[in-house]
PDB file of C-alpha atoms in Angstrom:
ATOM      1  CA  MET A  98      52.435  45.864  22.716  1.00  0.00           C
ATOM      2  CA  ASP A  99      56.128  46.743  22.824  1.00  0.00           C
ATOM      3  CA  GLN A 100      57.380  49.093  20.139  1.00  0.00           C
ATOM      4  CA  PRO A 101      60.183  47.774  17.899  1.00  0.00           C
ATOM      5  CA  SER A 102      63.603  49.242  18.603  1.00  0.00           C
ATOM      6  CA  GLY A 103      65.372  51.699  16.333  1.00  0.00           C
ATOM      7  CA  ARG A 104      62.359  53.619  15.055  1.00  0.00           C
ATOM      8  CA  SER A 105      62.992  57.032  13.513  1.00  0.00           C
ATOM      9  CA  PHE A 106      61.101  60.273  14.076  1.00  0.00           C
ATOM     10  CA  MET A 107      60.058  60.337  10.405  1.00  0.00           C
ATOM     11  CA  GLN A 108      58.899  56.721  10.470  1.00  0.00           C
ATOM     12  CA  VAL A 109      56.656  57.358  13.473  1.00  0.00           C
ATOM     13  CA  LEU A 110      55.432  60.647  11.997  1.00  0.00           C
ATOM     14  CA  CYS A 111      54.394  58.956   8.753  1.00  0.00           C
ATOM     15  CA  GLU A 112      52.592  56.190  10.599  1.00  0.00           C
ATOM     16  CA  LYS A 113      50.698  58.323  13.090  1.00  0.00           C
ATOM     17  CA  TYR A 114      49.684  61.104  10.697  1.00  0.00           C
ATOM     18  CA  SER A 115      48.986  58.946   7.667  1.00  0.00           C
ATOM     19  CA  PRO A 116      45.700  59.645   5.820  1.00  0.00           C
ATOM     20  CA  GLU A 117      44.214  56.500   7.382  1.00  0.00           C
ATOM     21  CA  ASN A 118      44.969  57.601  10.950  1.00  0.00           C
ATOM     22  CA  PHE A 119      44.720  61.375  10.549  1.00  0.00           C
ATOM     23  CA  PRO A 120      42.285  62.304   7.735  1.00  0.00           C
ATOM     24  CA  TYR A 121      42.969  65.441   5.726  1.00  0.00           C
ATOM     25  CA  ARG A 122      40.963  68.410   7.010  1.00  0.00           C
ATOM     26  CA  ARG A 123      40.588  71.768   5.347  1.00  0.00           C
ATOM     27  CA  GLY A 124      40.527  75.135   7.021  1.00  0.00           C
ATOM     28  CA  PRO A 125      42.922  77.571   8.716  1.00  0.00           C
ATOM     29  CA  GLY A 126      45.199  76.037  11.304  1.00  0.00           C
ATOM     30  CA  MET A 127      44.394  72.479  10.252  1.00  0.00           C
ATOM     31  CA  GLY A 128      47.889  71.596   9.098  1.00  0.00           C
ATOM     32  CA  VAL A 129      49.849  71.245   5.900  1.00  0.00           C
ATOM     33  CA  HIS A 130      49.184  68.977   2.950  1.00  0.00           C
ATOM     34  CA  VAL A 131      52.392  67.868   1.220  1.00  0.00           C
ATOM     35  CA  PRO A 132      52.418  65.475  -1.758  1.00  0.00           C
ATOM     36  CA  ALA A 133      54.751  62.508  -1.499  1.00  0.00           C
ATOM     37  CA  THR A 134      58.080  62.652  -3.300  1.00  0.00           C
ATOM     38  CA  PRO A 135      58.553  60.363  -6.308  1.00  0.00           C
ATOM     39  CA  GLN A 136      61.748  58.796  -4.923  1.00  0.00           C
ATOM     40  CA  GLY A 137      60.026  56.044  -2.976  1.00  0.00           C
ATOM     41  CA  SER A 138      59.170  58.144   0.070  1.00  0.00           C
ATOM     42  CA  PRO A 139      57.557  56.232   2.952  1.00  0.00           C
ATOM     43  CA  MET A 140      54.602  58.648   2.747  1.00  0.00           C
ATOM     44  CA  LYS A 141      51.906  56.832   0.797  1.00  0.00           C
ATOM     45  CA  ASP A 142      50.229  59.830  -0.815  1.00  0.00           C
ATOM     46  CA  ARG A 143      50.130  62.687   1.675  1.00  0.00           C
ATOM     47  CA  LEU A 144      50.444  63.709   5.303  1.00  0.00           C
ATOM     48  CA  ASN A 145      48.342  66.288   7.086  1.00  0.00           C
ATOM     49  CA  LEU A 146      50.237  67.575  10.099  1.00  0.00           C
ATOM     50  CA  PRO A 147      48.866  69.900  12.781  1.00  0.00           C
ATOM     51  CA  SER A 148      51.165  72.519  14.288  1.00  0.00           C
ATOM     52  CA  VAL A 149      51.203  70.542  17.555  1.00  0.00           C
ATOM     53  CA  LEU A 150      52.774  67.080  17.192  1.00  0.00           C
ATOM     54  CA  VAL A 151      52.411  64.481  19.954  1.00  0.00           C
ATOM     55  CA  LEU A 152      54.776  61.540  19.422  1.00  0.00           C
ATOM     56  CA  ASN A 153      55.231  60.292  22.968  1.00  0.00           C
ATOM     57  CA  SER A 154      55.941  56.646  23.849  1.00  0.00           C
ATOM     58  CA  CYS A 155      56.684  55.632  20.242  1.00  0.00           C
ATOM     59  CA  GLY A 156      60.097  54.009  20.651  1.00  0.00           C
ATOM     60  CA  ILE A 157      61.900  56.788  18.723  1.00  0.00           C
ATOM     61  CA  THR A 158      65.700  56.456  18.790  1.00  0.00           C
ATOM     62  CA  CYS A 159      66.806  58.661  15.877  1.00  0.00           C
ATOM     63  CA  ALA A 160      65.733  61.460  13.523  1.00  0.00           C
ATOM     64  CA  GLY A 161      65.473  59.839  10.118  1.00  0.00           C
ATOM     65  CA  ASP A 162      65.564  61.760   6.818  1.00  0.00           C
ATOM     66  CA  GLU A 163      66.266  65.415   7.653  1.00  0.00           C
ATOM     67  CA  LYS A 164      64.997  66.693   4.305  1.00  0.00           C
ATOM     68  CA  GLU A 165      61.635  65.081   4.937  1.00  0.00           C
ATOM     69  CA  ILE A 166      61.503  66.524   8.454  1.00  0.00           C
ATOM     70  CA  ALA A 167      62.141  69.988   6.994  1.00  0.00           C
ATOM     71  CA  ALA A 168      59.484  69.500   4.295  1.00  0.00           C
ATOM     72  CA  PHE A 169      56.743  68.380   6.646  1.00  0.00           C
ATOM     73  CA  CYS A 170      57.505  70.254   9.880  1.00  0.00           C
ATOM     74  CA  ALA A 171      58.230  73.812   8.743  1.00  0.00           C
ATOM     75  CA  HIS A 172      55.013  75.039  10.432  1.00  0.00           C
ATOM     76  CA  VAL A 173      55.221  72.950  13.637  1.00  0.00           C
ATOM     77  CA  SER A 174      55.373  75.001  16.849  1.00  0.00           C
ATOM     78  CA  GLU A 175      54.995  72.334  19.570  1.00  0.00           C
ATOM     79  CA  LEU A 176      56.594  68.903  19.745  1.00  0.00           C
ATOM     80  CA  ASP A 177      56.112  66.230  22.408  1.00  0.00           C
ATOM     81  CA  LEU A 178      58.806  63.539  22.245  1.00  0.00           C
ATOM     82  CA  SER A 179      58.436  62.345  25.835  1.00  0.00           C
ATOM     83  CA  ASP A 180      58.894  58.699  26.856  1.00  0.00           C
ATOM     84  CA  ASN A 181      60.917  57.713  23.820  1.00  0.00           C
ATOM     85  CA  LYS A 182      64.380  56.167  23.556  1.00  0.00           C
ATOM     86  CA  LEU A 183      66.373  59.180  22.404  1.00  0.00           C
ATOM     87  CA  GLU A 184      69.800  59.060  24.022  1.00  0.00           C
ATOM     88  CA  ASP A 185      71.906  61.010  21.530  1.00  0.00           C
ATOM     89  CA  TRP A 186      71.647  64.817  21.544  1.00  0.00           C
ATOM     90  CA  HIS A 187      72.853  64.806  17.920  1.00  0.00           C
ATOM     91  CA  GLU A 188      69.700  62.975  16.867  1.00  0.00           C
ATOM     92  CA  VAL A 189      67.526  65.426  18.817  1.00  0.00           C
ATOM     93  CA  SER A 190      69.385  68.282  17.132  1.00  0.00           C
ATOM     94  CA  LYS A 191      68.685  66.810  13.676  1.00  0.00           C
ATOM     95  CA  ILE A 192      64.979  66.931  14.454  1.00  0.00           C
ATOM     96  CA  VAL A 193      64.857  70.356  16.091  1.00  0.00           C
ATOM     97  CA  SER A 194      67.090  72.088  13.548  1.00  0.00           C
ATOM     98  CA  ASN A 195      64.549  71.202  10.849  1.00  0.00           C
ATOM     99  CA  VAL A 196      61.552  72.589  12.772  1.00  0.00           C
ATOM    100  CA  PRO A 197      62.245  76.346  12.497  1.00  0.00           C
ATOM    101  CA  GLN A 198      59.021  77.539  14.190  1.00  0.00           C
ATOM    102  CA  LEU A 199      59.418  75.308  17.251  1.00  0.00           C
ATOM    103  CA  GLU A 200      58.665  77.052  20.563  1.00  0.00           C
ATOM    104  CA  PHE A 201      57.679  74.159  22.869  1.00  0.00           C
ATOM    105  CA  LEU A 202      59.738  70.961  23.193  1.00  0.00           C
ATOM    106  CA  ASN A 203      59.078  68.075  25.584  1.00  0.00           C
ATOM    107  CA  LEU A 204      61.977  65.611  25.977  1.00  0.00           C
ATOM    108  CA  SER A 205      60.868  64.106  29.272  1.00  0.00           C
ATOM    109  CA  SER A 206      61.819  60.516  30.106  1.00  0.00           C
ATOM    110  CA  ASN A 207      64.397  60.110  27.357  1.00  0.00           C
ATOM    111  CA  PRO A 208      67.825  58.782  28.500  1.00  0.00           C
ATOM    112  CA  LEU A 209      69.667  61.899  27.319  1.00  0.00           C
ATOM    113  CA  ASN A 210      72.143  61.653  30.187  1.00  0.00           C
ATOM    114  CA  LEU A 211      73.904  58.980  28.115  1.00  0.00           C
ATOM    115  CA  SER A 212      75.406  61.583  25.760  1.00  0.00           C
ATOM    116  CA  VAL A 213      77.074  64.978  26.047  1.00  0.00           C
ATOM    117  CA  LEU A 214      75.277  68.042  24.712  1.00  0.00           C
ATOM    118  CA  GLU A 215      77.711  70.034  22.581  1.00  0.00           C
ATOM    119  CA  ARG A 216      77.354  73.717  21.793  1.00  0.00           C
ATOM    120  CA  THR A 217      76.664  73.094  18.096  1.00  0.00           C
ATOM    121  CA  CYS A 218      73.730  70.848  19.009  1.00  0.00           C
ATOM    122  CA  ALA A 219      72.405  73.208  21.677  1.00  0.00           C
ATOM    123  CA  GLY A 220      72.409  76.031  19.131  1.00  0.00           C
ATOM    124  CA  SER A 221      69.672  74.293  17.140  1.00  0.00           C
ATOM    125  CA  PHE A 222      67.304  74.869  20.107  1.00  0.00           C
ATOM    126  CA  SER A 223      67.730  78.636  20.010  1.00  0.00           C
ATOM    127  CA  GLY A 224      64.073  79.490  19.229  1.00  0.00           C
ATOM    128  CA  VAL A 225      62.560  77.301  21.962  1.00  0.00           C
ATOM    129  CA  ARG A 226      60.662  79.191  24.670  1.00  0.00           C
ATOM    130  CA  LYS A 227      59.383  76.258  26.744  1.00  0.00           C
ATOM    131  CA  LEU A 228      61.566  73.215  27.398  1.00  0.00           C
ATOM    132  CA  VAL A 229      60.632  70.112  29.398  1.00  0.00           C
ATOM    133  CA  LEU A 230      63.487  67.878  30.609  1.00  0.00           C
ATOM    134  CA  ASN A 231      61.658  65.999  33.369  1.00  0.00           C
ATOM    135  CA  ASN A 232      63.142  62.607  34.246  1.00  0.00           C
ATOM    136  CA  SER A 233      65.865  62.995  31.614  1.00  0.00           C
ATOM    137  CA  LYS A 234      68.562  63.038  34.306  1.00  0.00           C
ATOM    138  CA  ALA A 235      70.094  66.001  32.470  1.00  0.00           C
ATOM    139  CA  SER A 236      73.242  67.179  34.239  1.00  0.00           C
ATOM    140  CA  TRP A 237      73.696  70.773  35.340  1.00  0.00           C
ATOM    141  CA  GLU A 238      76.408  71.074  32.679  1.00  0.00           C
ATOM    142  CA  THR A 239      73.780  70.218  30.076  1.00  0.00           C
ATOM    143  CA  VAL A 240      71.344  72.717  31.594  1.00  0.00           C
ATOM    144  CA  HIS A 241      74.017  75.447  31.541  1.00  0.00           C
ATOM    145  CA  MET A 242      74.756  74.768  27.870  1.00  0.00           C
ATOM    146  CA  ILE A 243      71.042  75.026  27.054  1.00  0.00           C
ATOM    147  CA  LEU A 244      70.681  78.287  28.978  1.00  0.00           C
ATOM    148  CA  GLN A 245      73.577  79.816  27.043  1.00  0.00           C
ATOM    149  CA  GLU A 246      72.136  78.858  23.663  1.00  0.00           C
ATOM    150  CA  LEU A 247      68.417  79.597  24.260  1.00  0.00           C
ATOM    151  CA  PRO A 248      68.181  83.389  24.567  1.00  0.00           C
ATOM    152  CA  ASP A 249      64.368  83.403  24.610  1.00  0.00           C
ATOM    153  CA  LEU A 250      63.756  80.524  27.028  1.00  0.00           C
ATOM    154  CA  GLU A 251      60.870  81.450  29.342  1.00  0.00           C
ATOM    155  CA  GLU A 252      59.815  78.152  30.957  1.00  0.00           C
ATOM    156  CA  LEU A 253      62.027  75.260  32.081  1.00  0.00           C
ATOM    157  CA  PHE A 254      60.954  71.953  33.648  1.00  0.00           C
ATOM    158  CA  LEU A 255      63.637  69.990  35.533  1.00  0.00           C
ATOM    159  CA  CYS A 256      61.525  67.631  37.661  1.00  0.00           C
ATOM    160  CA  LEU A 257      62.498  64.084  38.686  1.00  0.00           C
ATOM    161  CA  ASN A 258      66.187  64.548  37.832  1.00  0.00           C
ATOM    162  CA  ASP A 259      67.649  63.460  41.197  1.00  0.00           C
ATOM    163  CA  TYR A 260      69.273  66.832  41.870  1.00  0.00           C
ATOM    164  CA  GLU A 261      70.727  67.151  45.373  1.00  0.00           C
ATOM    165  CA  THR A 262      72.537  70.401  44.638  1.00  0.00           C
ATOM    166  CA  VAL A 263      72.254  73.337  42.236  1.00  0.00           C
ATOM    167  CA  SER A 264      75.208  74.344  40.074  1.00  0.00           C
ATOM    168  CA  CYS A 265      75.400  77.986  39.007  1.00  0.00           C
ATOM    169  CA  PRO A 266      76.603  78.906  35.520  1.00  0.00           C
ATOM    170  CA  SER A 267      79.046  81.756  34.987  1.00  0.00           C
ATOM    171  CA  ILE A 268      76.334  83.817  33.239  1.00  0.00           C
ATOM    172  CA  CYS A 269      72.792  84.194  34.595  1.00  0.00           C
ATOM    173  CA  CYS A 270      69.684  83.689  32.451  1.00  0.00           C
ATOM    174  CA  HIS A 271      67.505  86.825  32.339  1.00  0.00           C
ATOM    175  CA  SER A 272      64.757  85.415  30.096  1.00  0.00           C
ATOM    176  CA  LEU A 273      63.455  82.623  32.339  1.00  0.00           C
ATOM    177  CA  LYS A 274      60.116  83.376  34.015  1.00  0.00           C
ATOM    178  CA  LEU A 275      58.974  79.937  35.242  1.00  0.00           C
ATOM    179  CA  LEU A 276      60.962  77.050  36.740  1.00  0.00           C
ATOM    180  CA  HIS A 277      59.516  73.680  37.743  1.00  0.00           C
ATOM    181  CA  ILE A 278      62.082  71.710  39.760  1.00  0.00           C
ATOM    182  CA  THR A 279      59.755  69.420  41.705  1.00  0.00           C
ATOM    183  CA  ASP A 280      60.426  65.863  42.881  1.00  0.00           C
ATOM    184  CA  ASN A 281      64.167  66.243  43.311  1.00  0.00           C
ATOM    185  CA  ASN A 282      66.343  65.807  46.404  1.00  0.00           C
ATOM    186  CA  LEU A 283      67.005  69.451  47.256  1.00  0.00           C
ATOM    187  CA  GLN A 284      67.254  69.916  51.026  1.00  0.00           C
ATOM    188  CA  ASP A 285      69.447  72.900  51.817  1.00  0.00           C
ATOM    189  CA  TRP A 286      68.282  76.487  51.379  1.00  0.00           C
ATOM    190  CA  THR A 287      71.789  77.474  50.248  1.00  0.00           C
ATOM    191  CA  GLU A 288      71.108  75.433  47.089  1.00  0.00           C
ATOM    192  CA  ILE A 289      67.686  77.021  46.475  1.00  0.00           C
ATOM    193  CA  ARG A 290      69.025  80.553  46.775  1.00  0.00           C
ATOM    194  CA  LYS A 291      71.333  79.839  43.814  1.00  0.00           C
ATOM    195  CA  LEU A 292      68.209  79.751  41.653  1.00  0.00           C
ATOM    196  CA  GLY A 293      67.621  83.410  42.432  1.00  0.00           C
ATOM    197  CA  VAL A 294      71.129  84.214  41.257  1.00  0.00           C
ATOM    198  CA  MET A 295      70.728  82.126  38.098  1.00  0.00           C
ATOM    199  CA  PHE A 296      67.271  83.440  37.164  1.00  0.00           C
ATOM    200  CA  PRO A 297      66.829  87.061  38.291  1.00  0.00           C
ATOM    201  CA  SER A 298      63.603  87.491  36.262  1.00  0.00           C
ATOM    202  CA  LEU A 299      61.931  84.432  37.763  1.00  0.00           C
ATOM    203  CA  ASP A 300      58.189  84.958  38.274  1.00  0.00           C
ATOM    204  CA  THR A 301      57.084  81.443  39.269  1.00  0.00           C
ATOM    205  CA  LEU A 302      59.107  78.828  41.189  1.00  0.00           C
ATOM    206  CA  VAL A 303      57.684  75.352  41.824  1.00  0.00           C
ATOM    207  CA  LEU A 304      59.663  73.431  44.466  1.00  0.00           C
ATOM    208  CA  ALA A 305      57.075  70.823  45.461  1.00  0.00           C
ATOM    209  CA  ASN A 306      58.138  67.383  46.697  1.00  0.00           C
ATOM    210  CA  ASN A 307      61.671  68.303  47.686  1.00  0.00           C
ATOM    211  CA  HIS A 308      62.969  68.089  51.265  1.00  0.00           C
ATOM    212  CA  LEU A 309      63.420  71.712  52.206  1.00  0.00           C
ATOM    213  CA  ASN A 310      62.875  72.228  55.937  1.00  0.00           C
ATOM    214  CA  ALA A 311      63.401  75.974  56.243  1.00  0.00           C
ATOM    215  CA  ILE A 312      63.898  79.200  54.293  1.00  0.00           C
ATOM    216  CA  GLU A 313      66.977  80.584  55.976  1.00  0.00           C
ATOM    217  CA  GLU A 314      67.003  84.100  54.580  1.00  0.00           C
ATOM    218  CA  PRO A 315      66.166  87.517  56.079  1.00  0.00           C
ATOM    219  CA  ASP A 316      63.093  89.127  54.508  1.00  0.00           C
ATOM    220  CA  ASP A 317      64.979  92.030  52.964  1.00  0.00           C
ATOM    221  CA  SER A 318      67.609  89.703  51.508  1.00  0.00           C
ATOM    222  CA  LEU A 319      64.900  87.381  50.150  1.00  0.00           C
ATOM    223  CA  ALA A 320      63.291  90.248  48.259  1.00  0.00           C
ATOM    224  CA  ARG A 321      66.615  91.124  46.657  1.00  0.00           C
ATOM    225  CA  LEU A 322      67.358  87.490  45.839  1.00  0.00           C
ATOM    226  CA  PHE A 323      64.029  86.935  44.018  1.00  0.00           C
ATOM    227  CA  PRO A 324      63.068  90.467  42.951  1.00  0.00           C
ATOM    228  CA  ASN A 325      60.369  89.426  40.455  1.00  0.00           C
ATOM    229  CA  LEU A 326      58.948  86.337  42.136  1.00  0.00           C
ATOM    230  CA  ARG A 327      55.137  86.354  42.286  1.00  0.00           C
ATOM    231  CA  SER A 328      54.364  82.674  42.923  1.00  0.00           C
ATOM    232  CA  ILE A 329      56.125  79.869  44.777  1.00  0.00           C
ATOM    233  CA  SER A 330      54.979  76.313  45.478  1.00  0.00           C
ATOM    234  CA  LEU A 331      56.401  74.531  48.519  1.00  0.00           C
ATOM    235  CA  HIS A 332      53.840  71.707  48.506  1.00  0.00           C
ATOM    236  CA  LYS A 333      55.151  68.650  50.384  1.00  0.00           C
ATOM    237  CA  SER A 334      58.556  70.257  50.783  1.00  0.00           C
ATOM    238  CA  GLY A 335      58.749  69.882  54.556  1.00  0.00           C
TER     239      GLY A 335
END
């Protein structure tokens, strides 16, 4: 059944993790139990949220009440918002800025290419260590802004974004250890080598399902270009 349009993050959260759908469980790591506010809050009597929230394919377009997000999500460390209808980075920022412990964020298959990511919004992502932007069609300008504002980013997923080229930022990212950039349209080794310049600490590079025919680099130069690389996937790359 199709989800109604214009649903907020808080609306979906209250529905999915209501006492009827997600019974209250006691014990360490089981979540947080917050009484409803008296001002007509949509929460019926309580919510019990785990630290890992999965809200994919829920028709989410906006954040909703930021105070309620802050009250219920202070302990949340992982958030899956894939396959929603988020197209405004400001709305994403409203959610993320109220989840202070967030380390993993999945924004795959949201039409975020329809808005521009500004520095003030990107700053709210600063604690994220693993970011998934698969099939978001995020531009390289957006990626550069994220890299500047996420000093602890270790894993980045940029699959299915129709990249034919790689654009280098002015400042390289030393924190990134793993990059998934599969299922794009990268063909020329001169574009791939830019990734070594951008991410000098890269440990794992996954290039599967691109159209790379050759690695045109002398062995000694390759070692200097990717000094920390331990694993590379060239599956179905040609």
